[in-house]
Each structure stands twice: as structure tokens, then as C-alpha cells.
Coordinates of C-alpha atoms in Angstrom, one line a residue:
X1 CA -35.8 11.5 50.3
X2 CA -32.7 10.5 52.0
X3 CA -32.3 7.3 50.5
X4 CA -32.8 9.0 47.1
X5 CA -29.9 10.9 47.8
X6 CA -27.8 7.9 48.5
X7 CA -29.0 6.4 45.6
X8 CA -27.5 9.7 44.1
X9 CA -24.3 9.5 45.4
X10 CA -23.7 5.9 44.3
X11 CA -24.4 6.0 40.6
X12 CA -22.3 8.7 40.7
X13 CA -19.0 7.2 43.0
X14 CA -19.5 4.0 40.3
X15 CA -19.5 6.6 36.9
X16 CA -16.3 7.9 38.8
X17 CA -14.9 4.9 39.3
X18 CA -16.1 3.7 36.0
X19 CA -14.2 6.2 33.9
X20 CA -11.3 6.3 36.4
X21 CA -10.9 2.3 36.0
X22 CA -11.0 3.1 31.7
X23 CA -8.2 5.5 32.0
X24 CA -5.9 3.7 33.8
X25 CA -6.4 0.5 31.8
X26 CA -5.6 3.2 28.7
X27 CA -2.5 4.5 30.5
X28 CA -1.4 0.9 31.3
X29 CA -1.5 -0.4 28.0
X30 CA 1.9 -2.6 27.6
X31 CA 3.1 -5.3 26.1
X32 CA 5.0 -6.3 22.2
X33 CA 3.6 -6.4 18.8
X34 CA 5.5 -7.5 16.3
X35 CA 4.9 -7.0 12.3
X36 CA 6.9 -7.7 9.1
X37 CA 6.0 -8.0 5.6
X38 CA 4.8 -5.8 2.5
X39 CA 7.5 -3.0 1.7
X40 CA 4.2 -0.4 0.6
X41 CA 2.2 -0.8 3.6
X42 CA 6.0 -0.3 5.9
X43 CA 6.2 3.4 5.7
X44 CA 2.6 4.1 6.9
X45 CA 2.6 1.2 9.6
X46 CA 5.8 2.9 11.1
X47 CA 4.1 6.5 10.7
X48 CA 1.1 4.9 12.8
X49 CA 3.2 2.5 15.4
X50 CA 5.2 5.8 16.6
X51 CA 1.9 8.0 17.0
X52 CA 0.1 4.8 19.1
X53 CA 3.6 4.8 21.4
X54 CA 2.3 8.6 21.9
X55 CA -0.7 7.4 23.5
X56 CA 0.8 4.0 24.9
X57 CA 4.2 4.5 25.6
X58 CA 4.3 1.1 27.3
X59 CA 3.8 -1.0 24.1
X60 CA 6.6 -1.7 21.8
X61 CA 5.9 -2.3 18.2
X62 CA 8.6 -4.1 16.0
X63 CA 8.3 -3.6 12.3
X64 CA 10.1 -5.5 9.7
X65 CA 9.9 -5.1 5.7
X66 CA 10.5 -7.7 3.9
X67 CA 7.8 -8.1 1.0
X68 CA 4.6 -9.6 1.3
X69 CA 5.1 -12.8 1.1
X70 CA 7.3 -12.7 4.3
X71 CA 4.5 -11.4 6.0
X72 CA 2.1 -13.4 4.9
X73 CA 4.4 -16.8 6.0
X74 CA 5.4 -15.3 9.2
X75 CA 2.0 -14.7 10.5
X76 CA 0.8 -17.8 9.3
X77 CA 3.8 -19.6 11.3
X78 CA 3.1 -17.6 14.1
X79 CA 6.1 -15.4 14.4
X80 CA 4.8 -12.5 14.0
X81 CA 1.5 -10.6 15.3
X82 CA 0.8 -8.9 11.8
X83 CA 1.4 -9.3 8.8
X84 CA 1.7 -6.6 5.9
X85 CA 0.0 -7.9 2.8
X86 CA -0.2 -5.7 -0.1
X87 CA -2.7 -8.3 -2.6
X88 CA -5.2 -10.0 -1.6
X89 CA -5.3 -13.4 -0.3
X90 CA -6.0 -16.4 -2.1
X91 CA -7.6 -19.5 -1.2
X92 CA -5.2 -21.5 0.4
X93 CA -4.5 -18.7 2.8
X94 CA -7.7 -18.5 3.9
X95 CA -7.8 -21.6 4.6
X96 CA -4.2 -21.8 6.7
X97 CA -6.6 -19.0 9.3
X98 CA -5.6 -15.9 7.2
X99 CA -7.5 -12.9 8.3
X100 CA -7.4 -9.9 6.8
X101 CA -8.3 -6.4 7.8
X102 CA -7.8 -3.8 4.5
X103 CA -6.2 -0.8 6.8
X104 CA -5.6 1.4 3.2
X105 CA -5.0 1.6 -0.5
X106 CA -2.5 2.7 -2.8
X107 CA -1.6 1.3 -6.5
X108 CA 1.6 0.1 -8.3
X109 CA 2.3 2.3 -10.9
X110 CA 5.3 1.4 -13.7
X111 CA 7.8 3.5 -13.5
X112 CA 10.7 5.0 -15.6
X113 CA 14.0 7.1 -14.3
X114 CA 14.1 11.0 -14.4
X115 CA 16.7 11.0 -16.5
X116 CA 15.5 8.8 -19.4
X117 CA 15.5 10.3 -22.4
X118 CA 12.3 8.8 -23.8
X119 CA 10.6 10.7 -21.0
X120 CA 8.9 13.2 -23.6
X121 CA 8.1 11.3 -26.2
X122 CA 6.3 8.5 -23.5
X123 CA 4.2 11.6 -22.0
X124 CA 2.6 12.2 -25.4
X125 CA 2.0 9.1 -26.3
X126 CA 1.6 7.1 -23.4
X127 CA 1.9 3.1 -23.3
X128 CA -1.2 1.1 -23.9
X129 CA -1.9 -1.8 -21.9
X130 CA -1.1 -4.4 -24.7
X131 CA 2.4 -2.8 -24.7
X132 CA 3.2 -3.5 -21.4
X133 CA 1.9 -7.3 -21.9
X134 CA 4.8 -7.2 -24.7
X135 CA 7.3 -5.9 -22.5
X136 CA 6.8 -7.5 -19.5
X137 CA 4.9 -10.9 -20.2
X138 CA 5.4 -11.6 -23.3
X139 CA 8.7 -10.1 -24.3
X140 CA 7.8 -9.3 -27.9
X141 CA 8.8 -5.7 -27.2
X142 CA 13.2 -5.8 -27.4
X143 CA 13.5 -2.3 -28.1
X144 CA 12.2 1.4 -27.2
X145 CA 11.4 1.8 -31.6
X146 CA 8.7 -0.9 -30.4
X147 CA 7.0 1.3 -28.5
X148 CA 6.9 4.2 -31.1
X149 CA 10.3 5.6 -29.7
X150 CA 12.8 6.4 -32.2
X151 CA 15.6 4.8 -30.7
X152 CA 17.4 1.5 -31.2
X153 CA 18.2 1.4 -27.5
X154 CA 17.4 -1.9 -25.8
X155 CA 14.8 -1.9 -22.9
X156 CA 15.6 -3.1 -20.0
X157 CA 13.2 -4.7 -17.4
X158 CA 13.2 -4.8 -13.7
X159 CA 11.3 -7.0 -12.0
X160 CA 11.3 -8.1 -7.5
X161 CA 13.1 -11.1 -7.0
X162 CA 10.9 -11.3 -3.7
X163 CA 7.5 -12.9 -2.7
X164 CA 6.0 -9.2 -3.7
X165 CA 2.3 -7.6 -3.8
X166 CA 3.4 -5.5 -6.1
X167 CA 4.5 -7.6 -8.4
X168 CA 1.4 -9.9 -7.9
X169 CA -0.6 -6.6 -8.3
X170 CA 1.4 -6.0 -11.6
X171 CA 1.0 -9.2 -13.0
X172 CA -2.8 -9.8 -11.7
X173 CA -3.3 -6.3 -14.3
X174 CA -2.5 -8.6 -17.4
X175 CA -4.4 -11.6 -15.7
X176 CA -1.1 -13.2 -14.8
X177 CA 1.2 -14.2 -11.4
X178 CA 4.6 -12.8 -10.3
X179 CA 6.2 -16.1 -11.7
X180 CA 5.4 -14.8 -15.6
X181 CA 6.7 -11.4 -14.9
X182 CA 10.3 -10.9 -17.1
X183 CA 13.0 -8.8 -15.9
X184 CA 16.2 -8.3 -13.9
X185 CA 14.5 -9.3 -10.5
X186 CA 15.6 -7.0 -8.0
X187 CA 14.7 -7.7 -3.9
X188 CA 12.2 -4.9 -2.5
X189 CA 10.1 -2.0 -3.6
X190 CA 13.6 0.6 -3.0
X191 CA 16.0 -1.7 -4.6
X192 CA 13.4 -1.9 -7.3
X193 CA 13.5 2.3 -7.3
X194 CA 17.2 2.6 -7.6
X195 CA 17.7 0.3 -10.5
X196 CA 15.5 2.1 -13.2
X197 CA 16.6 5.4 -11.7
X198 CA 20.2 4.4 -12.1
X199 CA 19.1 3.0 -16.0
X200 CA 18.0 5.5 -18.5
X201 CA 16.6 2.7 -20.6
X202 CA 15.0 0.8 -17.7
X203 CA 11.2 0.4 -16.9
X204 CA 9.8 -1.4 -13.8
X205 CA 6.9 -0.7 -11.4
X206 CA 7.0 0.6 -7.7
X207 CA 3.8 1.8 -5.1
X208 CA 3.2 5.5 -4.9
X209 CA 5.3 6.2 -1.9
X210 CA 8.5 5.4 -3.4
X211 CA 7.8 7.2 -6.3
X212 CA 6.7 10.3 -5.1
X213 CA 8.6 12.6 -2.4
X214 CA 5.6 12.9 0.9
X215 CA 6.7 16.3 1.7
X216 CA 6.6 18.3 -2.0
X217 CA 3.9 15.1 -3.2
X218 CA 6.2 15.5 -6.4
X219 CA 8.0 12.6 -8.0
X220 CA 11.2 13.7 -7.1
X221 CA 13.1 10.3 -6.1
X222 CA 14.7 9.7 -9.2
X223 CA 11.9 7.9 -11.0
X224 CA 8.4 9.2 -12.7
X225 CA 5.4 7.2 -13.6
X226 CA 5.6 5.9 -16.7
X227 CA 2.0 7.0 -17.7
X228 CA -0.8 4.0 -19.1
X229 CA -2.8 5.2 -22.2
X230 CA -5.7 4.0 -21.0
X231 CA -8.5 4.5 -24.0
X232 CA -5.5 3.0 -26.6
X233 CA -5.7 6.1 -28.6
X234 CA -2.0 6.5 -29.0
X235 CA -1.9 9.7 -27.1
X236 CA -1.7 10.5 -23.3
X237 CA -5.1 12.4 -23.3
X238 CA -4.9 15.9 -20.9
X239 CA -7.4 13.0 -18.2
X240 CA -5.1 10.4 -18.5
X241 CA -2.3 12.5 -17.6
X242 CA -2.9 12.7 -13.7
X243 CA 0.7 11.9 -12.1
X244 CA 2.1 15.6 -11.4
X245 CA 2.0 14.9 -8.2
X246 CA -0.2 12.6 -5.2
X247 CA -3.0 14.5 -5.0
X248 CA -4.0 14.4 -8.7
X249 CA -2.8 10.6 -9.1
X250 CA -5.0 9.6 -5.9
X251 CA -8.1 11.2 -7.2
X252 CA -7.8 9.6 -10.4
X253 CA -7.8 6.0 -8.4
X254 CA -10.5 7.3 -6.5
X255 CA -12.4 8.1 -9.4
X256 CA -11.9 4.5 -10.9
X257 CA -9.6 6.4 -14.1
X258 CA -6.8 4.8 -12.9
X259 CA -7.6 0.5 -13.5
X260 CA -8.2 -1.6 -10.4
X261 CA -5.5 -3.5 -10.8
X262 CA -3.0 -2.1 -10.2
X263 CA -5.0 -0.4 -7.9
X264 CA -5.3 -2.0 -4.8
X265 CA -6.4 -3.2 -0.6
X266 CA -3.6 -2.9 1.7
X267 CA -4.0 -5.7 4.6
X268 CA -3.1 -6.0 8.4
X269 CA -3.3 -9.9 8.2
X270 CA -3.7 -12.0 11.5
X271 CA -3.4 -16.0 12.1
X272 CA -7.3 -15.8 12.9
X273 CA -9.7 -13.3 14.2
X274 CA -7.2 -10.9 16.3
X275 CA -8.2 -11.6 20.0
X276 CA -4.5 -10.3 21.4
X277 CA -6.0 -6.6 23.2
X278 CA -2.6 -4.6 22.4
X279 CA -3.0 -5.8 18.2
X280 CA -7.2 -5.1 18.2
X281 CA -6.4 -1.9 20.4
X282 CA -3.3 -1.1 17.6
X283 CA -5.7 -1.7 14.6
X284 CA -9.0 0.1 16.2
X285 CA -6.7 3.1 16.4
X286 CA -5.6 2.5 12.6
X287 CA -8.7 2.6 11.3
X288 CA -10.1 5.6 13.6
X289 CA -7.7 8.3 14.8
X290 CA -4.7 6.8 12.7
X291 CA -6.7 7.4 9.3
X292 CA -5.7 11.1 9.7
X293 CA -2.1 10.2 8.7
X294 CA -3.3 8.2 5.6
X295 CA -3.4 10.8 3.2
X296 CA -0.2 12.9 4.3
X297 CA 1.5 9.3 3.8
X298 CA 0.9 9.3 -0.1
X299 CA -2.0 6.5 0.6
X300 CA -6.0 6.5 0.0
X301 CA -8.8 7.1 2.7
X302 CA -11.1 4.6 3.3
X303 CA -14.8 5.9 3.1
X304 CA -16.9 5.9 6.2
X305 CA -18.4 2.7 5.1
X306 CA -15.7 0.8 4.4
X307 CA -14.0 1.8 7.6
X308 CA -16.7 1.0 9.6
X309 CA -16.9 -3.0 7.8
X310 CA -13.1 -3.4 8.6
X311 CA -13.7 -2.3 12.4
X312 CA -16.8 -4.9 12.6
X313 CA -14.4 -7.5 12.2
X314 CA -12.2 -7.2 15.1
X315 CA -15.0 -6.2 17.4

């Protein structure tokens, strides 16, 4: 009976010791992570480094934006821990020791300024996809009368001038690359913002969070979506017309109304299978406790499912 006892007493010292050992290695959590790349996976990432400092004060997280082509080179060269890659990754990557983990989605959506006065007549109509190929491909389309706009006002493009996922993304929708896309090429998703919402007779294309204001979920920074009339009827039908605000646009991507692409993965990429602690402990908590911030973000929730495939690769 007595040795029962003791047998007791030390499964339970080691449980104690057990647990107190997994806190402290919590609490002691320290070290750098550094991260550039993709300007539509920044505002999240920085969202879910200062909630992680919360809970490990002791690690510091650097972030840089600078498009995703940065971050895919910088990984890739090993300057960074993490790269922000907003397209997926082609061959050659892979091949370099890309490794991608799809943390979120979002979509590129083209984009017109507030103030543009063929604002009404485009939410009636719509633009099909063919138009867009004519605008921004092809460049058949010179003026807004092209589009059924009764104006002899010129159009003018805007394009990035970086290594951009959402200009890939863009392009990738008419089954082309960044290098056809036309335009004035701007560098980065807000310089991209603030030159059609400076040009009443500009178009271009910009991810959801710079498009639509995360507090009101309204587009309210000086640019709208420029809506895609999806079934070419020539009309914005009442569901094709789902960019009031976040909530309706990101159930229509949801949904699949709104194409795939633009549509698309957001990556945390890594030069191989992560095996720094601090970067797997930073992208467990993304994909767990940090998925509560997705949504309030202006991004898209990953099912259970697919949460729980993007986790089995770090493990």
C-alpha cells in the first residue's frame, strides 16, 4: 500500500513538473523573425506579429512590404525567415526549396476612383470579362464610349511596376503573366490605390484591404470596385452586385460567384520545411488562435479542413 502511494506521489511531482517545464519554455520564447514581401498579406501579418508579442514578448518580429516577388527572392536567398507570397508558386520555385503554407485568402478586385463619373453607368452595366482583356491586355479599348460609356474621355490604365501577386493574380484571370499587363506601372498595392483615386478616368486593380475601410467594411478609401458582369448579359444583375461592403463581397468568393482568379491563397513561404521553433511556433499560432483576426482584417477563413492540411505541414 505504501509503495502505491509513492508511486502516487511521483506520477504526480512529474505531471507538475511536466506542465511547469511547458510554461516556462512558453514564457521564454525569444529570439527574431524576420518577414518581407506581398503588400496584401502585410496588414494581416502585422495584426498577427503584435498579438504573438502579447503572448511572447521576448520575440521580435520584423516585417517589410515590398511585393511578392521580394519575398519570394529574399527567402529564397536566405535573408529573410518568411516570405509573403500572394500567387502561387511556380515550378522553378519549388524547385529552389520553396515551401508554402496558405495562412488566408483574399482576391484582387479592379478598381475605379469614387469620384469617377462613369461610376453609375459602370454599376448598371457592369464590365464583362472580354472588356477587361481589351483594356488591359490587349488595348483595343482607347476610350470609356468602348465600354458603352458615353464619353469620349480616354481611359487610363494603372498597372504595379513591382514583382506583384496581384498583378500575377490579375493577369493569371485572362490566362496571361504580369509582363502583358498595360498601364502606367505604379510600385505597390497603395501607390496603386492613390493613382486611380486621384484619376477620374483611371481603372486598375488592388486586394480587398486597400479598397475597403476595416472598421465601417465600406469602400471608403477613395476607390470602389469596379464590378465584373460575370454571366456577359450587359447588366450588373442584383447577384453580381455583391461589393457594398466586405462582408457581402467575401461571401460571394466564398460561394465561388466571384471567379477564382482573381480569387486567391495567401502564402507564408519558407526556404524548406520551417524547422526554426520561433517561425513553426509563429505560424501554428496563425493558423489556430490567430485565425480569429482573419475576418475583422477584410480576409477569408480557412475551413477546418484546410486549416488543419496547412498545420500538418509544419508538424
Amino acid at each position: 500500500m505504501k509503495t502505491n502511494k509513492l508511486s502516487l506521489v511521483a506520477v504526480i511531482v512529474l505531471l507538475l513538473a511536466n506542465a511547469t517545464t511547458t510554461k516556462v519554455a512558453a514564457q521564454e520564447l525569444s529570439g527574431n523573425i524576420s518577414i518581407s514581401g506581398a503588400f496584401a498579406l502585410y496588414p494581416i501579418t502585422v495584426k498577427w506579429a503584435e498579438e504573438f508579442k502579447k503572448i511572447h514578448p521576448d520575440v521580435k518580429i520584423d516585417i517589410q512590404a515590398g511585393g511578392a516577388g521580394k519575398g519570394i527572392t529574399d527567402v529564397l536567398a536566405k535573408v529573410t525567415d518568411i516570405g509573403l507570397v500572394s500567387r502561387d508558386m511556380n515550378h522553378e520555385e519549388y524547385l529552389k526549396g520553396a515551401f508554402g503554407i496558405a495562412v488566408t485568402k483574399d482576391a484582387v478586385i479592379p478598381t475605379i476612383s469614387a469620384t469617377s463619373p462613369f461610376r453609375k453607368g459602370l454599376y448598371q452595366k457592369g464590365v464583362k470579362k472580354e472588356d477587361f482583356n481589351n483594356i488591359f491586355i490587349t488595348g483595343k479599348y482607347k476610350t470609356w464610349n468602348d465600354l458603352g460609356i458615353k464619353s469620349a474621355a480616354p481611359i487610363h490604365v494603372y498597372t504595379r511596376s513591382d514583382a506583384s501577386g496581384a498583378a500575377e493574380t490579375w493577369a493569371k484571370y485572362f490566362d496571361k503573366k504580369q509582363e502583358d499587363l498595360l498601364g502606367v506601372a505604379v510600385f505597390g498595392d497603395p501607390g496603386l490605390a492613390q493613382a486611380v483615386k486621384r484619376d477620374p478616368s483611371g481603372i486598375g486593380y488592388n486586394n480587398i484591404v486597400y479598397i475597403y475601410d476595416t472598421k465601417t467594411n465600406k469602400p471608403t478609401n477613395g476607390i470602389v470596385p469596379l464590378p465584373i458582369d460575370l454571366n456577359n448579359n450587359g447588366k450588373l444583375d442584383k447577384d453580381e452586385n455583391f461589393y457594398g461592403d466586405v462582408d457581402q463581397l467575401v461571401a460571394a468568393i466564398v460561394a465561388g460567384k466571384y471567379p477564382s482568379p482573381p480569387a486567391r491563397n495567401l502564402y507564408f513561404v519558407t526556404s524548406g520545411r520551417p524547422s526554426n521553433p520561433i517561425v513553426k511556433e509563429f505560424i501554428k499560432y496563425i493558423l489556430t488562435t490567430g485565425q480569429q483576426f482573419v475576418k475583422e482584417a477584410g480576409y477569408i477563413k480557412f475551413s477546418k479542413e484546410k486549416l488543419t492540411k496547412e498545420l500538418a505541414k509544419i508538424k
